[in-house]
mmCIF file of C-alpha atoms in Angstrom:
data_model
loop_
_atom_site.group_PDB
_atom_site.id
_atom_site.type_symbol
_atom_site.label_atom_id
_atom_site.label_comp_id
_atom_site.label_asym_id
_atom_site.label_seq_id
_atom_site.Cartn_x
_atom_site.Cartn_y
_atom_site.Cartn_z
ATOM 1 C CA UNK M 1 39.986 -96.888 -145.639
ATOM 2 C CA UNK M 2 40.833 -93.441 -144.520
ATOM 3 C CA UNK M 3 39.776 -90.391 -146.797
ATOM 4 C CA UNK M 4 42.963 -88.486 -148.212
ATOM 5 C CA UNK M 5 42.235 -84.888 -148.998
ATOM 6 C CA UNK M 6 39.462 -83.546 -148.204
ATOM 7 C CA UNK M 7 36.257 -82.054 -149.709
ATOM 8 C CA UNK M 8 35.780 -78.524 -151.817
ATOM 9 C CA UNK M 9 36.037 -75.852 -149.339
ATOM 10 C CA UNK M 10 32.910 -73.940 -148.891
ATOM 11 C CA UNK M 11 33.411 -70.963 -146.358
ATOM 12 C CA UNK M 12 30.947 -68.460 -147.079
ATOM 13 C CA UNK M 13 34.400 -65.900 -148.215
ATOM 14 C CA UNK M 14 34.237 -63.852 -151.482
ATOM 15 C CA UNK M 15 36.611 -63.862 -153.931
ATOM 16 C CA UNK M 16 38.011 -60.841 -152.957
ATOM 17 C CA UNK M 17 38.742 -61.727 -149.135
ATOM 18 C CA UNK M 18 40.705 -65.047 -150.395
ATOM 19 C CA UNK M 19 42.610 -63.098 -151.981
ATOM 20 C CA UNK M 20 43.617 -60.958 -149.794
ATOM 21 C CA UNK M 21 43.914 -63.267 -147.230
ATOM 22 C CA UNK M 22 46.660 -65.336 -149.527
ATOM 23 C CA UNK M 23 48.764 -62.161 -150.248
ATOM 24 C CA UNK M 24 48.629 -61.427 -146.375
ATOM 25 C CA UNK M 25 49.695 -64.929 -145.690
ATOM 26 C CA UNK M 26 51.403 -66.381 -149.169
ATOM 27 C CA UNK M 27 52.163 -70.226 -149.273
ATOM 28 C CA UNK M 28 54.518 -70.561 -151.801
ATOM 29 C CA UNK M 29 57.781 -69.023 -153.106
ATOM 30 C CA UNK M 30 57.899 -66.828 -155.342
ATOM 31 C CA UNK M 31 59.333 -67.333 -159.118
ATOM 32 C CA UNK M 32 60.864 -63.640 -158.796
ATOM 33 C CA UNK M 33 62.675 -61.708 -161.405
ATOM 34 C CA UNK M 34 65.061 -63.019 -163.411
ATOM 35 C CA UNK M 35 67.234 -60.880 -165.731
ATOM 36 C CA UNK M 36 65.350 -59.346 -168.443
ATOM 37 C CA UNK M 37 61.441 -58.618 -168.774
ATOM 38 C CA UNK M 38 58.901 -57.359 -171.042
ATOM 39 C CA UNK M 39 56.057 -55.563 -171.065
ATOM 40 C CA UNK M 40 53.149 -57.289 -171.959
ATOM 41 C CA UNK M 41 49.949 -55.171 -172.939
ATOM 42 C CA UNK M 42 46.891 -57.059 -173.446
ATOM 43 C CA UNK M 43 43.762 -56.225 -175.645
ATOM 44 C CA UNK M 44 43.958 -52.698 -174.059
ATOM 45 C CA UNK M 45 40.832 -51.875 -177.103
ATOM 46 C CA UNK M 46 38.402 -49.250 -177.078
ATOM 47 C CA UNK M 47 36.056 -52.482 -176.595
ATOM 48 C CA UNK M 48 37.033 -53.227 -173.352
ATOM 49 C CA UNK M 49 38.515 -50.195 -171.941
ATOM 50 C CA UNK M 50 36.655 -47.389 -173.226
ATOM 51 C CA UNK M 51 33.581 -47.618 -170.509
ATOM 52 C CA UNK M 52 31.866 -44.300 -172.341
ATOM 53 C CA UNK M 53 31.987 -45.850 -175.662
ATOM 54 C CA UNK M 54 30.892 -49.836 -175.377
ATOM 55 C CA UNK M 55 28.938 -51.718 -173.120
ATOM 56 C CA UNK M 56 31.536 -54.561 -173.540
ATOM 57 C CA UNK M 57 34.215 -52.201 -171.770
ATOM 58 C CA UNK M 58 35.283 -52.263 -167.508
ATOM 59 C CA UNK M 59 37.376 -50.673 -165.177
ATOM 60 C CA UNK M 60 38.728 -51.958 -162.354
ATOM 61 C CA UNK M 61 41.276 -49.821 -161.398
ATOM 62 C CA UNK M 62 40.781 -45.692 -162.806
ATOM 63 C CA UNK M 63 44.963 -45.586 -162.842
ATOM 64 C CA UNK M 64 45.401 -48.696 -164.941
ATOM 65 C CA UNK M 65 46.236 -46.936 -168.306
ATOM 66 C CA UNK M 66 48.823 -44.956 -166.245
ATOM 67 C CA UNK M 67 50.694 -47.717 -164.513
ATOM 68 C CA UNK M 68 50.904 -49.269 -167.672
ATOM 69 C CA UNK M 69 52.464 -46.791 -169.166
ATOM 70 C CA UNK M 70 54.712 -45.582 -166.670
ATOM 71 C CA UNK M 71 56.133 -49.450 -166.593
ATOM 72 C CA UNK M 72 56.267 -49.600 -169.909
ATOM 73 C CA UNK M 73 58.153 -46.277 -169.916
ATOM 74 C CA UNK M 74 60.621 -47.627 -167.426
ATOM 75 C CA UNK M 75 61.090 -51.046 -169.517
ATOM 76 C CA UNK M 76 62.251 -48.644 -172.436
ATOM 77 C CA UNK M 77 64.707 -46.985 -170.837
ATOM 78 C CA UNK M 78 66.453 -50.177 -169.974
ATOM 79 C CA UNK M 79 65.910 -51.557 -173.113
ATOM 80 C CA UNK M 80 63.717 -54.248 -172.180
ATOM 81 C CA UNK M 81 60.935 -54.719 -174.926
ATOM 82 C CA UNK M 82 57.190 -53.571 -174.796
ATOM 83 C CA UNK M 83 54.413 -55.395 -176.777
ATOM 84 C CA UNK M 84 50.703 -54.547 -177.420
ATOM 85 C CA UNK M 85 47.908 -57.238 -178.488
ATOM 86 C CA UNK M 86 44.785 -56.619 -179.606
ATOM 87 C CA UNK M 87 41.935 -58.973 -180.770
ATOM 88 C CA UNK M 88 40.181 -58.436 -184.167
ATOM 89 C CA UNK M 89 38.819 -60.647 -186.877
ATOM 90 C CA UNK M 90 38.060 -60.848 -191.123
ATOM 91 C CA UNK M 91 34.437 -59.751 -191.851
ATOM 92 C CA UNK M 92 33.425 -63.134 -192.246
ATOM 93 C CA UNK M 93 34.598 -63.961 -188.360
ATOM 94 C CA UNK M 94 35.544 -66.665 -189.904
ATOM 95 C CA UNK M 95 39.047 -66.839 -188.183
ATOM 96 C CA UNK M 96 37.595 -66.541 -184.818
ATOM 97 C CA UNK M 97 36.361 -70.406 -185.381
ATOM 98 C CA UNK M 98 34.440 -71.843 -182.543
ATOM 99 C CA UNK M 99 35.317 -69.234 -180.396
ATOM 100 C CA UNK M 100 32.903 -66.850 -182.349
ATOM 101 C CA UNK M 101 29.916 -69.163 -181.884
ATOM 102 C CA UNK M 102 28.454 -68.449 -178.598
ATOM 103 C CA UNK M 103 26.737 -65.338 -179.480
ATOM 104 C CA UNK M 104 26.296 -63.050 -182.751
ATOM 105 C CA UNK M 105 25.170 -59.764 -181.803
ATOM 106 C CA UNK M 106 26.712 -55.956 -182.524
ATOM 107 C CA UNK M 107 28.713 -56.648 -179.286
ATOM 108 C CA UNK M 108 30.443 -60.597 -179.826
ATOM 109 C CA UNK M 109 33.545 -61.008 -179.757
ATOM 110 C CA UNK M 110 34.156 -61.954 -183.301
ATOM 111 C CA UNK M 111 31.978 -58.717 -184.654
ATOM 112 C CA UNK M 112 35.449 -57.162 -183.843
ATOM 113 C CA UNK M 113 36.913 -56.160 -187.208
ATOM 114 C CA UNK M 114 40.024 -55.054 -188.118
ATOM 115 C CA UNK M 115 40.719 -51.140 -188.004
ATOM 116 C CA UNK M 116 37.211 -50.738 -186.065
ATOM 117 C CA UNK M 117 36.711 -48.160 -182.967
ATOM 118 C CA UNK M 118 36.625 -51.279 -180.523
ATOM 119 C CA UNK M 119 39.747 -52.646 -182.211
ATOM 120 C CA UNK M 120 42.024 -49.059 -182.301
ATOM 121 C CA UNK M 121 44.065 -49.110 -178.519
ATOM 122 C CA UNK M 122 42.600 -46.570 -176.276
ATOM 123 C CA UNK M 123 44.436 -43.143 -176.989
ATOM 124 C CA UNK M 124 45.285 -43.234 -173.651
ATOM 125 C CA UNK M 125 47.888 -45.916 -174.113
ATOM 126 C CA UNK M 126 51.359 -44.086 -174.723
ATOM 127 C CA UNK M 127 52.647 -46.655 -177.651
ATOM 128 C CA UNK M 128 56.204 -45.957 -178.837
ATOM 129 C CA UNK M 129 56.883 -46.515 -182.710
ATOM 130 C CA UNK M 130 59.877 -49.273 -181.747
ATOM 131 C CA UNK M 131 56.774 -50.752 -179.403
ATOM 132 C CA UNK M 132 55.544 -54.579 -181.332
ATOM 133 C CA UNK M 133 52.277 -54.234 -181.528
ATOM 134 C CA UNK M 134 49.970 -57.089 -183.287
ATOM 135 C CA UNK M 135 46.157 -58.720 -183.321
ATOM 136 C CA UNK M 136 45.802 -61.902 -182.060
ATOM 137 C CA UNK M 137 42.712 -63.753 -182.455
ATOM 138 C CA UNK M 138 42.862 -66.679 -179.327
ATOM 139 C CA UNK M 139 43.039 -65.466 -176.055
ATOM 140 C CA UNK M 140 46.640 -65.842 -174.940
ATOM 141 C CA UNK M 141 49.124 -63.149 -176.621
ATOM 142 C CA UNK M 142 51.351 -66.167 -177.492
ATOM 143 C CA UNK M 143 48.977 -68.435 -179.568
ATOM 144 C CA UNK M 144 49.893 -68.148 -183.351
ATOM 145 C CA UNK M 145 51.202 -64.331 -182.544
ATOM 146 C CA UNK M 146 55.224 -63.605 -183.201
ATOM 147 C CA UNK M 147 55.534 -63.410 -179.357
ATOM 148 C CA UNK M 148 57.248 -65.956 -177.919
ATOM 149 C CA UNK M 149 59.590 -65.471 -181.393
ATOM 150 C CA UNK M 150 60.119 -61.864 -180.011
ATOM 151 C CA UNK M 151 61.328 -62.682 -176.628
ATOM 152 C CA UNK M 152 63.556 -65.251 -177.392
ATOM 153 C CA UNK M 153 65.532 -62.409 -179.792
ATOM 154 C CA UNK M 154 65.358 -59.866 -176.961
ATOM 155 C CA UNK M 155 66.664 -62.854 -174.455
ATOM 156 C CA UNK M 156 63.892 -61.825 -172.368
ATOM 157 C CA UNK M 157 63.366 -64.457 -169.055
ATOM 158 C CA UNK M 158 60.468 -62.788 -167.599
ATOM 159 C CA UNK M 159 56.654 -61.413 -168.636
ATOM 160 C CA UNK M 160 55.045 -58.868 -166.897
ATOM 161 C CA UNK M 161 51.336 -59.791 -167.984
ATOM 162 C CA UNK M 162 48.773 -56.402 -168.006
ATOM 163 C CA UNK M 163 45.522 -55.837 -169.840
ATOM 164 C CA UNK M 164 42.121 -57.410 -169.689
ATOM 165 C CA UNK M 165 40.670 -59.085 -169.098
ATOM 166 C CA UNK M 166 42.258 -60.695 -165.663
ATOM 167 C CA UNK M 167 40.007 -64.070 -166.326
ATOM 168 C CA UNK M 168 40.540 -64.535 -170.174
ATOM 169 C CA UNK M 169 43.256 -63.078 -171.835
ATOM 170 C CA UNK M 170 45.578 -61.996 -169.353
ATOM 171 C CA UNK M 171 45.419 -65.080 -167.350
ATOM 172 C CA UNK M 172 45.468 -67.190 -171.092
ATOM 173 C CA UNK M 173 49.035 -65.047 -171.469
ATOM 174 C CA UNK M 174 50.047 -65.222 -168.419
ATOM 175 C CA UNK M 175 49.720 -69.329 -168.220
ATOM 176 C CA UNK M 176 51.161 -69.504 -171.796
ATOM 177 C CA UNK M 177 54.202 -67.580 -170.307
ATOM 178 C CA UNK M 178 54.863 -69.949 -167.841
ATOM 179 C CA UNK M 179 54.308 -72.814 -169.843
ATOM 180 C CA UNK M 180 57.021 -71.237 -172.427
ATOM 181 C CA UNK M 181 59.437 -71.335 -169.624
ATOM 182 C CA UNK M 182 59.140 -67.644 -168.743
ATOM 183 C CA UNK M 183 58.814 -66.194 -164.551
ATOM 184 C CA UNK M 184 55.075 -64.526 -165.209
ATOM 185 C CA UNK M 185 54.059 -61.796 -163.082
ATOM 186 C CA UNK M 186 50.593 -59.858 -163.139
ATOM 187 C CA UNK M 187 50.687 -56.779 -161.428
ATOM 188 C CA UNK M 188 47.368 -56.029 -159.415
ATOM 189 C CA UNK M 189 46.633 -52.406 -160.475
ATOM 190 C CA UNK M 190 47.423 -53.088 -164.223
ATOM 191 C CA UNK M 191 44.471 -55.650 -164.550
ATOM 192 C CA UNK M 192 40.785 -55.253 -165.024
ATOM 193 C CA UNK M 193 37.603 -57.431 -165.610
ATOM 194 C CA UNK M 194 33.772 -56.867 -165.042
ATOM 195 C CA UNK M 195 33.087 -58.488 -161.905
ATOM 196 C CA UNK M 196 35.231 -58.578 -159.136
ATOM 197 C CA UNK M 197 34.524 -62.344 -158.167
ATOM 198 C CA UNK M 198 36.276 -62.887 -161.453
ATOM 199 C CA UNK M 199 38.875 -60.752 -160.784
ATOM 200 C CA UNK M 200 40.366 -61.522 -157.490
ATOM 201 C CA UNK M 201 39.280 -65.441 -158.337
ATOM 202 C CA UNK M 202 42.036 -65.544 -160.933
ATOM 203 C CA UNK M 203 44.367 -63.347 -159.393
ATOM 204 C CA UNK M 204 44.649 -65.991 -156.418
ATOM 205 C CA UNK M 205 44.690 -68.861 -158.826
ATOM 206 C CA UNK M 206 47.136 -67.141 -161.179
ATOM 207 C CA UNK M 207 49.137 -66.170 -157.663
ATOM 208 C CA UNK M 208 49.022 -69.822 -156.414
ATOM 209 C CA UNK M 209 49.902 -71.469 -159.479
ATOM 210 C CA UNK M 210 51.168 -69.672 -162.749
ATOM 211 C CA UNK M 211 52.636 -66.330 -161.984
ATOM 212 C CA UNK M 212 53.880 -63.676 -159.173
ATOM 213 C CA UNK M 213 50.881 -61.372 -158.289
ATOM 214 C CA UNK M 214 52.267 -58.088 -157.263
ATOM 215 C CA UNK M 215 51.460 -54.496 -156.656
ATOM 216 C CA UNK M 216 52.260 -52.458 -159.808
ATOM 217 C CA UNK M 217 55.228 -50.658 -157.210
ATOM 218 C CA UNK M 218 57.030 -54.292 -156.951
ATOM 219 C CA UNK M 219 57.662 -53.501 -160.802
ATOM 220 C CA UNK M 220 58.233 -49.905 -160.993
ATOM 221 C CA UNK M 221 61.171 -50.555 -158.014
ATOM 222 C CA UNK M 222 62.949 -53.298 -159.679
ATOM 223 C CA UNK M 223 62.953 -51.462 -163.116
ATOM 224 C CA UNK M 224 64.188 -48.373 -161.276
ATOM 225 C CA UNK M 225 66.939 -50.513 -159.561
ATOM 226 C CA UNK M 226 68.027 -52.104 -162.982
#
């Protein structure tokens, strides 16, 4: 009987030149931009942003607070809706369930509490007052969170996923998006995680299967075109 498929591919590549190889030479269509998008911020926390403060904190790219908020700025303007998540949890941790059960040391996850430095946003972020911001405590913005509530109100069609980190939360979101019946799209410069590998790994899965990966500009034009 003849073999159909074919074994797991093992090329010697990193993660970073598949990547780049796939947005060179891309595969599949594209979902595109429907009518209407939001901004989604993700867990953009002192704990993960603020490099100078907590040893749980990255940076991938040194502009990604400012492309964030120049999209977000633009998504204003044409009254299209900007959200902000953040991740927190009771004293107890108790809400973080089994989530919060892998480690318990000044730095895990569910030692985040509510009003804490790593749970404030980084002051960087430029958060209007008419901005919904929330904590989650999963890691996609739409589990148990008013989000998907939100969009539906705001007749919003398409989610433009930023944040960290690129291989938990924002691809979580960004697969919850999809799954919701939303076009996702993950702009490149607006993501960060601590290791590249796991970085550009989920950029090319999230490009070949969940969501458009696209430079931040791809955004910035079509808001400026709206």
């Amino acid at each position: 009987m003849a073999l159909i498929g074919s074994k797991m591919v093992e090329d010697g590549r990193t993660a970073r030149e598949i990547f780049e190889q796939l947005m060179g030479n891309p595969a599949r269509n594209k979902f595109g931009f429907g009518d209407k998008l939001a901004i989604v911020n993700v867990d953009l926390q002192q704990s993960y942003t603020r490099t100078d403060m907590f040893k749980t904190a990255y940076e991938t790219d040194p502009h990604q607070i400012d492309y964030i908020n120049r999209i977000s700025s633009l998504a204003r303007a044409k009254d299209m809706p900007v959200i902000w998540s953040r991740v927190a949890f009771k004293e107890d941790a108790a809400d973080a369930g089994v989530w919060g059960t892998r480690t318990d040391t000044e730095d895990s996850l569910q030692n985040i509490k509510y009003g804490s430095e790593r749970h404030k946003l980084d002051p960087r972020c430029e958060v209007e007052p008419d901005d919904l911001q929330y904590t989650k405590r999963m890691p996609s913005a739409f589990f148990e969170t008013p989000l998907a509530s939100y969009l539906t109100w705001h007749k919003v069609d398409t989610v433009v996923v930023t944040g960290g980190s690129t291989s938990g939360c924002v691809r979580a979101t960004a697969v919850d998006a999809l799954s919701h019946g939303y076009r996702a799209i993950v702009p490149i410069e607006t993501s960060a995680d601590k290791h590249e590998s796991y970085h550009f790994a989920n950029l090319t899965d999230l490009q070949i299967k969940y969501a458009d990966v696209e430079p931040v500009q791809t955004v910035i034009d079509w808001l400026e075109a709206k």
